[in-house]
Amino acid sequence: MKLLVYGAGVLGSLFSARLHEAGHDVSLLARGERLASLRRHGVRLAEAGSPDVRRVPVPVVEHPAGGYDLTAVFVRTHQVDAVLESLAGLEGDVLFLLNWAAGAEPLGAVIGHERVLLGFGTAGGTMEGDVVRYRAPSFITRRVATPIGEPDGRTTPRLERIVREFRAAGINAKAEPKMDAWLKTHAAFEVPLGQAVHSAGGPVALADDPDAVRGMLRLMRQNLAAMPTPPVPGGFAALRTLPEGLLVATLRRFLRSPTAVHSGLSDASPATVAELDRLAEQMRAYARIR
């Protein structure tokens, strides 16, 4: 496939580098200072805690153009509207790998419903200058696949092809028949988590405040109860059924783990706040509809 990766943050950089190293015809779209840095140095990657930085010479572009079989979009929720405008006049499938709880309808209304696929990038890391520091693979992260799905839940040839190509590039991907419910479940968990971490000043600081963790858990439970469908994966139902004390202890342990510390949870930028606000707005909208 000829691919465009739209968005050169942590996930877009990681995906484009892996696809390039696997021999795919892939370009990475970036703007401003990030574009200038990529043109000078390529994608620079380093494992969290390691001094070794490697350079991957992924081709970069400033604007989307035609001729791509697939555009994989890695931007924040509040940036999607601008992306849709830039892709509206083009052809090719578009895979939205991002936080999104509003369903496929508003995406397809702009670029064409037949072009839309939904997904979520499960890799994690942080930006340190122009270096992407990704978390080291662990037993848990190896078991967490990147879910990708058709909006209507079908298993189609294009979905199978994308999953196959991503796996061949070393990206742990899987077809998810309930992708919209997966994204809504993730938002129900992510919004209280992100907002609580931001208020506390980081994941470790939040872990040190059991009352704040308890309040966060109660908001997660409220969000899951407001969902129009059962949670996906089904294991998230445990957040509503297991004893509160056990869940608070588990969440505090997670917040102190390298997985939490070396992830986007540590990003306290205004963009993170804006994304969480947009996700919360989407969740309120489907709760009202229900």
CSV table of C-alpha atoms in Angstrom, one decimal:
chain,number,residue,atom,x,y,z
A,1,MET,CA,0.0,0.0,0.0
A,2,LYS,CA,0.9,3.6,-0.5
A,3,LEU,CA,0.3,5.2,2.9
A,4,LEU,CA,0.1,8.7,4.4
A,5,VAL,CA,0.5,9.1,8.1
A,6,TYR,CA,-1.2,12.3,9.1
A,7,GLY,CA,0.2,13.7,12.3
A,8,ALA,CA,3.9,13.5,13.5
A,9,GLY,CA,3.5,13.2,17.2
A,10,VAL,CA,4.5,10.2,19.2
A,11,LEU,CA,2.1,7.6,17.6
A,12,GLY,CA,2.4,9.0,14.0
A,13,SER,CA,6.2,9.0,14.2
A,14,LEU,CA,6.3,5.5,15.6
A,15,PHE,CA,3.9,4.0,13.1
A,16,SER,CA,5.5,5.8,10.1
A,17,ALA,CA,9.0,4.6,11.2
A,18,ARG,CA,7.9,1.0,11.5
A,19,LEU,CA,6.1,1.0,8.2
A,20,HIS,CA,9.1,2.7,6.5
A,21,GLU,CA,11.5,0.1,7.9
A,22,ALA,CA,9.2,-2.7,6.7
A,23,GLY,CA,9.6,-1.4,3.2
A,24,HIS,CA,6.3,0.4,2.7
A,25,ASP,CA,5.8,3.5,0.5
A,26,VAL,CA,4.9,5.8,3.4
A,27,SER,CA,5.0,9.5,3.9
A,28,LEU,CA,4.6,11.4,7.2
A,29,LEU,CA,2.7,14.7,7.3
A,30,ALA,CA,3.9,17.4,9.6
A,31,ARG,CA,3.8,21.1,10.0
A,32,GLY,CA,5.9,24.0,11.4
A,33,GLU,CA,8.9,23.2,13.5
A,34,ARG,CA,8.2,19.5,13.5
A,35,LEU,CA,8.3,19.4,9.7
A,36,ALA,CA,11.6,21.3,9.7
A,37,SER,CA,13.1,18.9,12.3
A,38,LEU,CA,12.0,15.8,10.3
A,39,ARG,CA,13.4,17.2,7.1
A,40,ARG,CA,16.8,17.7,8.9
A,41,HIS,CA,17.0,14.6,11.0
A,42,GLY,CA,14.2,12.1,10.1
A,43,VAL,CA,12.2,10.4,12.8
A,44,ARG,CA,14.4,10.1,15.9
A,45,LEU,CA,13.5,7.3,18.2
A,46,ALA,CA,14.8,6.2,21.6
A,47,GLU,CA,13.6,3.7,24.2
A,48,ALA,CA,12.6,5.4,27.5
A,49,GLY,CA,15.6,5.7,29.7
A,50,SER,CA,18.1,4.8,27.0
A,51,PRO,CA,20.7,7.3,25.7
A,52,ASP,CA,20.7,5.7,22.2
A,53,VAL,CA,18.8,7.6,19.5
A,54,ARG,CA,18.3,6.1,16.1
A,55,ARG,CA,17.2,7.9,13.0
A,56,VAL,CA,14.7,6.7,10.5
A,57,PRO,CA,14.6,8.7,7.2
A,58,VAL,CA,10.8,8.7,6.7
A,59,PRO,CA,9.8,11.0,3.7
A,60,VAL,CA,7.8,14.0,5.0
A,61,VAL,CA,5.1,16.2,3.4
A,62,GLU,CA,3.4,19.4,4.5
A,63,HIS,CA,0.0,18.9,2.8
A,64,PRO,CA,-2.0,15.8,1.9
A,65,ALA,CA,-2.2,14.9,-1.8
A,66,GLY,CA,-3.9,12.3,-3.8
A,67,GLY,CA,-2.8,8.8,-4.7
A,68,TYR,CA,-2.7,7.2,-1.3
A,69,ASP,CA,-4.4,3.9,-0.7
A,70,LEU,CA,-4.7,4.6,3.0
A,71,THR,CA,-4.3,7.7,5.2
A,72,ALA,CA,-3.8,6.9,8.9
A,73,VAL,CA,-4.8,9.8,11.1
A,74,PHE,CA,-3.0,10.4,14.4
A,75,VAL,CA,-4.1,13.8,15.8
A,76,ARG,CA,-5.9,14.9,18.9
A,77,THR,CA,-9.7,14.9,19.1
A,78,HIS,CA,-10.1,18.7,18.8
A,79,GLN,CA,-7.9,18.7,15.7
A,80,VAL,CA,-10.1,16.3,13.7
A,81,ASP,CA,-12.3,19.0,12.1
A,82,ALA,CA,-9.3,20.6,10.3
A,83,VAL,CA,-8.1,17.2,9.2
A,84,LEU,CA,-11.5,16.4,7.6
A,85,GLU,CA,-11.4,19.6,5.6
A,86,SER,CA,-8.0,18.8,4.2
A,87,LEU,CA,-9.0,15.2,3.2
A,88,ALA,CA,-12.5,16.0,1.9
A,89,GLY,CA,-11.5,16.4,-1.8
A,90,LEU,CA,-9.1,13.4,-1.9
A,91,GLU,CA,-9.6,9.7,-2.5
A,92,GLY,CA,-8.5,6.6,-0.6
A,93,ASP,CA,-9.5,5.0,2.7
A,94,VAL,CA,-9.0,7.0,5.9
A,95,LEU,CA,-8.2,5.2,9.2
A,96,PHE,CA,-8.8,7.4,12.3
A,97,LEU,CA,-6.5,6.0,15.0
A,98,LEU,CA,-7.3,8.4,17.8
A,99,ASN,CA,-9.5,9.3,20.7
A,100,TRP,CA,-13.0,9.6,19.3
A,101,ALA,CA,-16.4,9.0,21.0
A,102,ALA,CA,-18.7,10.6,18.5
A,103,GLY,CA,-19.0,7.6,16.1
A,104,ALA,CA,-18.3,7.5,12.4
A,105,GLU,CA,-21.2,9.6,11.2
A,106,PRO,CA,-19.6,13.1,11.6
A,107,LEU,CA,-16.4,11.8,9.9
A,108,GLY,CA,-18.2,10.2,6.9
A,109,ALA,CA,-20.4,13.3,6.5
A,110,VAL,CA,-17.4,15.3,5.5
A,111,ILE,CA,-15.1,12.9,3.6
A,112,GLY,CA,-17.6,10.2,2.5
A,113,HIS,CA,-18.9,7.3,4.7
A,114,GLU,CA,-17.3,4.7,2.4
A,115,ARG,CA,-13.8,6.0,3.2
A,116,VAL,CA,-14.0,5.8,7.0
A,117,LEU,CA,-12.4,3.2,9.3
A,118,LEU,CA,-12.0,3.5,13.0
A,119,GLY,CA,-9.1,2.4,15.3
A,120,PHE,CA,-6.9,3.4,18.2
A,121,GLY,CA,-3.1,3.4,18.4
A,122,THR,CA,-2.1,1.6,21.6
A,123,ALA,CA,1.6,2.4,21.5
A,124,GLY,CA,2.8,5.0,24.1
A,125,GLY,CA,5.6,7.4,24.6
A,126,THR,CA,6.6,11.0,25.1
A,127,MET,CA,8.3,13.8,23.0
A,128,GLU,CA,11.6,15.0,24.3
A,129,GLY,CA,12.5,17.8,22.0
A,130,ASP,CA,12.4,16.2,18.6
A,131,VAL,CA,13.1,12.7,20.0
A,132,VAL,CA,10.2,10.2,20.4
A,133,ARG,CA,10.8,8.3,23.6
A,134,TYR,CA,8.7,5.1,23.5
A,135,ARG,CA,8.0,2.8,26.4
A,136,ALA,CA,9.9,-0.5,26.4
A,137,PRO,CA,7.8,-3.5,25.4
A,138,SER,CA,6.4,-5.5,28.4
A,139,PHE,CA,4.3,-8.6,28.9
A,140,ILE,CA,1.2,-6.4,29.2
A,141,THR,CA,1.9,-4.1,26.2
A,142,ARG,CA,2.7,-7.0,24.0
A,143,ARG,CA,-0.7,-8.4,24.7
A,144,VAL,CA,-2.5,-5.1,23.9
A,145,ALA,CA,-3.2,-5.0,20.1
A,146,THR,CA,-4.1,-1.9,18.1
A,147,PRO,CA,-7.8,-2.4,17.3
A,148,ILE,CA,-9.1,-1.5,13.8
A,149,GLY,CA,-12.6,-1.9,12.6
A,150,GLU,CA,-15.3,-1.0,10.1
A,151,PRO,CA,-17.9,1.4,11.4
A,152,ASP,CA,-20.7,-1.2,10.8
A,153,GLY,CA,-18.6,-4.1,12.4
A,154,ARG,CA,-18.2,-6.1,9.2
A,155,THR,CA,-15.0,-7.9,8.3
A,156,THR,CA,-14.1,-6.6,4.9
A,157,PRO,CA,-11.2,-7.3,2.5
A,158,ARG,CA,-9.7,-3.8,3.1
A,159,LEU,CA,-9.8,-4.3,6.9
A,160,GLU,CA,-8.1,-7.7,6.6
A,161,ARG,CA,-5.5,-6.2,4.3
A,162,ILE,CA,-4.7,-3.3,6.7
A,163,VAL,CA,-4.4,-5.6,9.6
A,164,ARG,CA,-2.1,-8.0,7.6
A,165,GLU,CA,0.1,-5.2,6.4
A,166,PHE,CA,0.4,-3.6,9.9
A,167,ARG,CA,1.3,-7.0,11.4
A,168,ALA,CA,4.0,-7.6,8.8
A,169,ALA,CA,5.5,-4.2,9.8
A,170,GLY,CA,5.7,-5.3,13.4
A,171,ILE,CA,2.6,-3.4,14.6
A,172,ASN,CA,0.4,-5.6,16.7
A,173,ALA,CA,-3.0,-5.0,15.1
A,174,LYS,CA,-6.3,-6.8,15.2
A,175,ALA,CA,-9.7,-6.5,13.6
A,176,GLU,CA,-12.3,-5.3,16.2
A,177,PRO,CA,-16.0,-5.8,15.2
A,178,LYS,CA,-17.2,-3.4,17.9
A,179,MET,CA,-14.8,-0.5,17.3
A,180,ASP,CA,-17.3,2.3,18.1
A,181,ALA,CA,-18.1,0.7,21.5
A,182,TRP,CA,-14.4,0.2,22.1
A,183,LEU,CA,-13.7,3.9,21.5
A,184,LYS,CA,-16.6,5.0,23.8
A,185,THR,CA,-15.4,2.7,26.5
A,186,HIS,CA,-11.9,4.0,26.3
A,187,ALA,CA,-13.2,7.6,26.5
A,188,ALA,CA,-15.3,6.7,29.6
A,189,PHE,CA,-12.0,5.6,31.2
A,190,GLU,CA,-9.6,8.1,29.7
A,191,VAL,CA,-11.4,11.4,30.4
A,192,PRO,CA,-11.6,11.0,34.2
A,193,LEU,CA,-8.1,9.5,34.2
A,194,GLY,CA,-6.5,12.3,32.1
A,195,GLN,CA,-8.3,15.1,34.0
A,196,ALA,CA,-7.4,13.6,37.4
A,197,VAL,CA,-3.7,13.2,36.4
A,198,HIS,CA,-3.6,16.8,35.1
A,199,SER,CA,-5.2,18.2,38.3
A,200,ALA,CA,-2.8,16.2,40.5
A,201,GLY,CA,0.4,17.2,38.5
A,202,GLY,CA,1.2,13.8,37.1
A,203,PRO,CA,0.4,10.1,37.5
A,204,VAL,CA,2.6,9.4,40.5
A,205,ALA,CA,1.3,12.5,42.3
A,206,LEU,CA,-2.3,11.2,41.7
A,207,ALA,CA,-1.3,7.7,43.0
A,208,ASP,CA,-0.2,9.4,46.2
A,209,ASP,CA,-3.8,10.8,46.8
A,210,PRO,CA,-6.2,7.9,47.3
A,211,ASP,CA,-9.2,10.2,47.7
A,212,ALA,CA,-8.5,11.7,44.3
A,213,VAL,CA,-8.2,8.2,42.8
A,214,ARG,CA,-11.5,7.2,44.4
A,215,GLY,CA,-13.2,10.2,42.9
A,216,MET,CA,-11.8,9.4,39.5
A,217,LEU,CA,-13.0,5.9,39.8
A,218,ARG,CA,-16.6,7.0,40.6
A,219,LEU,CA,-16.6,9.3,37.5
A,220,MET,CA,-15.4,6.3,35.4
A,221,ARG,CA,-18.3,4.3,36.8
A,222,GLN,CA,-20.8,7.0,35.9
A,223,ASN,CA,-19.5,7.3,32.4
A,224,LEU,CA,-19.7,3.5,31.8
A,225,ALA,CA,-23.3,3.5,33.1
A,226,ALA,CA,-24.2,6.2,30.6
A,227,MET,CA,-22.9,4.3,27.6
A,228,PRO,CA,-25.5,3.3,25.0
A,229,THR,CA,-23.9,-0.2,24.7
A,230,PRO,CA,-22.0,-2.6,27.0
A,231,PRO,CA,-18.3,-1.8,27.4
A,232,VAL,CA,-15.7,-3.2,25.0
A,233,PRO,CA,-13.5,-5.0,26.0
A,234,GLY,CA,-15.9,-6.6,28.4
A,235,GLY,CA,-13.3,-6.6,31.1
A,236,PHE,CA,-14.0,-2.9,31.7
A,237,ALA,CA,-17.3,-4.0,33.3
A,238,ALA,CA,-15.2,-4.9,36.3
A,239,LEU,CA,-14.9,-1.2,37.0
A,240,ARG,CA,-18.6,-1.2,37.9
A,241,THR,CA,-18.7,-4.5,39.8
A,242,LEU,CA,-15.5,-5.1,41.8
A,243,PRO,CA,-15.1,-3.6,45.3
A,244,GLU,CA,-14.1,0.1,45.3
A,245,GLY,CA,-11.1,-0.5,47.6
A,246,LEU,CA,-9.6,-3.2,45.4
A,247,LEU,CA,-10.0,-1.0,42.3
A,248,VAL,CA,-8.5,2.0,44.0
A,249,ALA,CA,-5.4,0.0,45.0
A,250,THR,CA,-5.1,-1.4,41.5
A,251,LEU,CA,-5.3,2.0,39.9
A,252,ARG,CA,-2.8,3.5,42.3
A,253,ARG,CA,-0.4,0.7,41.4
A,254,PHE,CA,-0.9,1.3,37.6
A,255,LEU,CA,-0.3,5.1,38.0
A,256,ARG,CA,3.1,4.3,39.5
A,257,SER,CA,4.1,1.9,36.8
A,258,PRO,CA,6.5,2.6,33.9
A,259,THR,CA,3.6,2.1,31.5
A,260,ALA,CA,1.8,5.1,33.1
A,261,VAL,CA,4.8,7.3,33.7
A,262,HIS,CA,6.2,6.9,30.2
A,263,SER,CA,3.0,7.6,28.4
A,264,GLY,CA,0.9,10.5,27.2
A,265,LEU,CA,-0.5,10.8,30.8
A,266,SER,CA,2.6,12.8,31.7
A,267,ASP,CA,1.7,15.4,29.0
A,268,ALA,CA,0.2,18.4,30.7
A,269,SER,CA,0.1,20.6,27.6
A,270,PRO,CA,-2.9,22.8,26.7
A,271,ALA,CA,-3.5,20.5,23.7
A,272,THR,CA,-4.1,17.6,26.2
A,273,VAL,CA,-6.6,19.7,28.1
A,274,ALA,CA,-8.4,20.6,24.9
A,275,GLU,CA,-8.5,17.0,23.8
A,276,LEU,CA,-10.0,15.9,27.0
A,277,ASP,CA,-12.6,18.7,26.9
A,278,ARG,CA,-13.7,17.6,23.4
A,279,LEU,CA,-13.9,14.0,24.4
A,280,ALA,CA,-16.0,14.9,27.4
A,281,GLU,CA,-18.3,16.9,25.1
A,282,GLN,CA,-18.8,13.9,22.8
A,283,MET,CA,-19.6,11.7,25.8
A,284,ARG,CA,-22.2,14.2,27.1
A,285,ALA,CA,-23.8,14.2,23.7
A,286,TYR,CA,-24.4,10.5,23.5
A,287,ALA,CA,-25.5,10.4,27.1
A,288,ARG,CA,-28.2,12.9,26.2
A,289,ILE,CA,-29.3,10.9,23.2
A,290,ARG,CA,-29.6,7.8,25.3
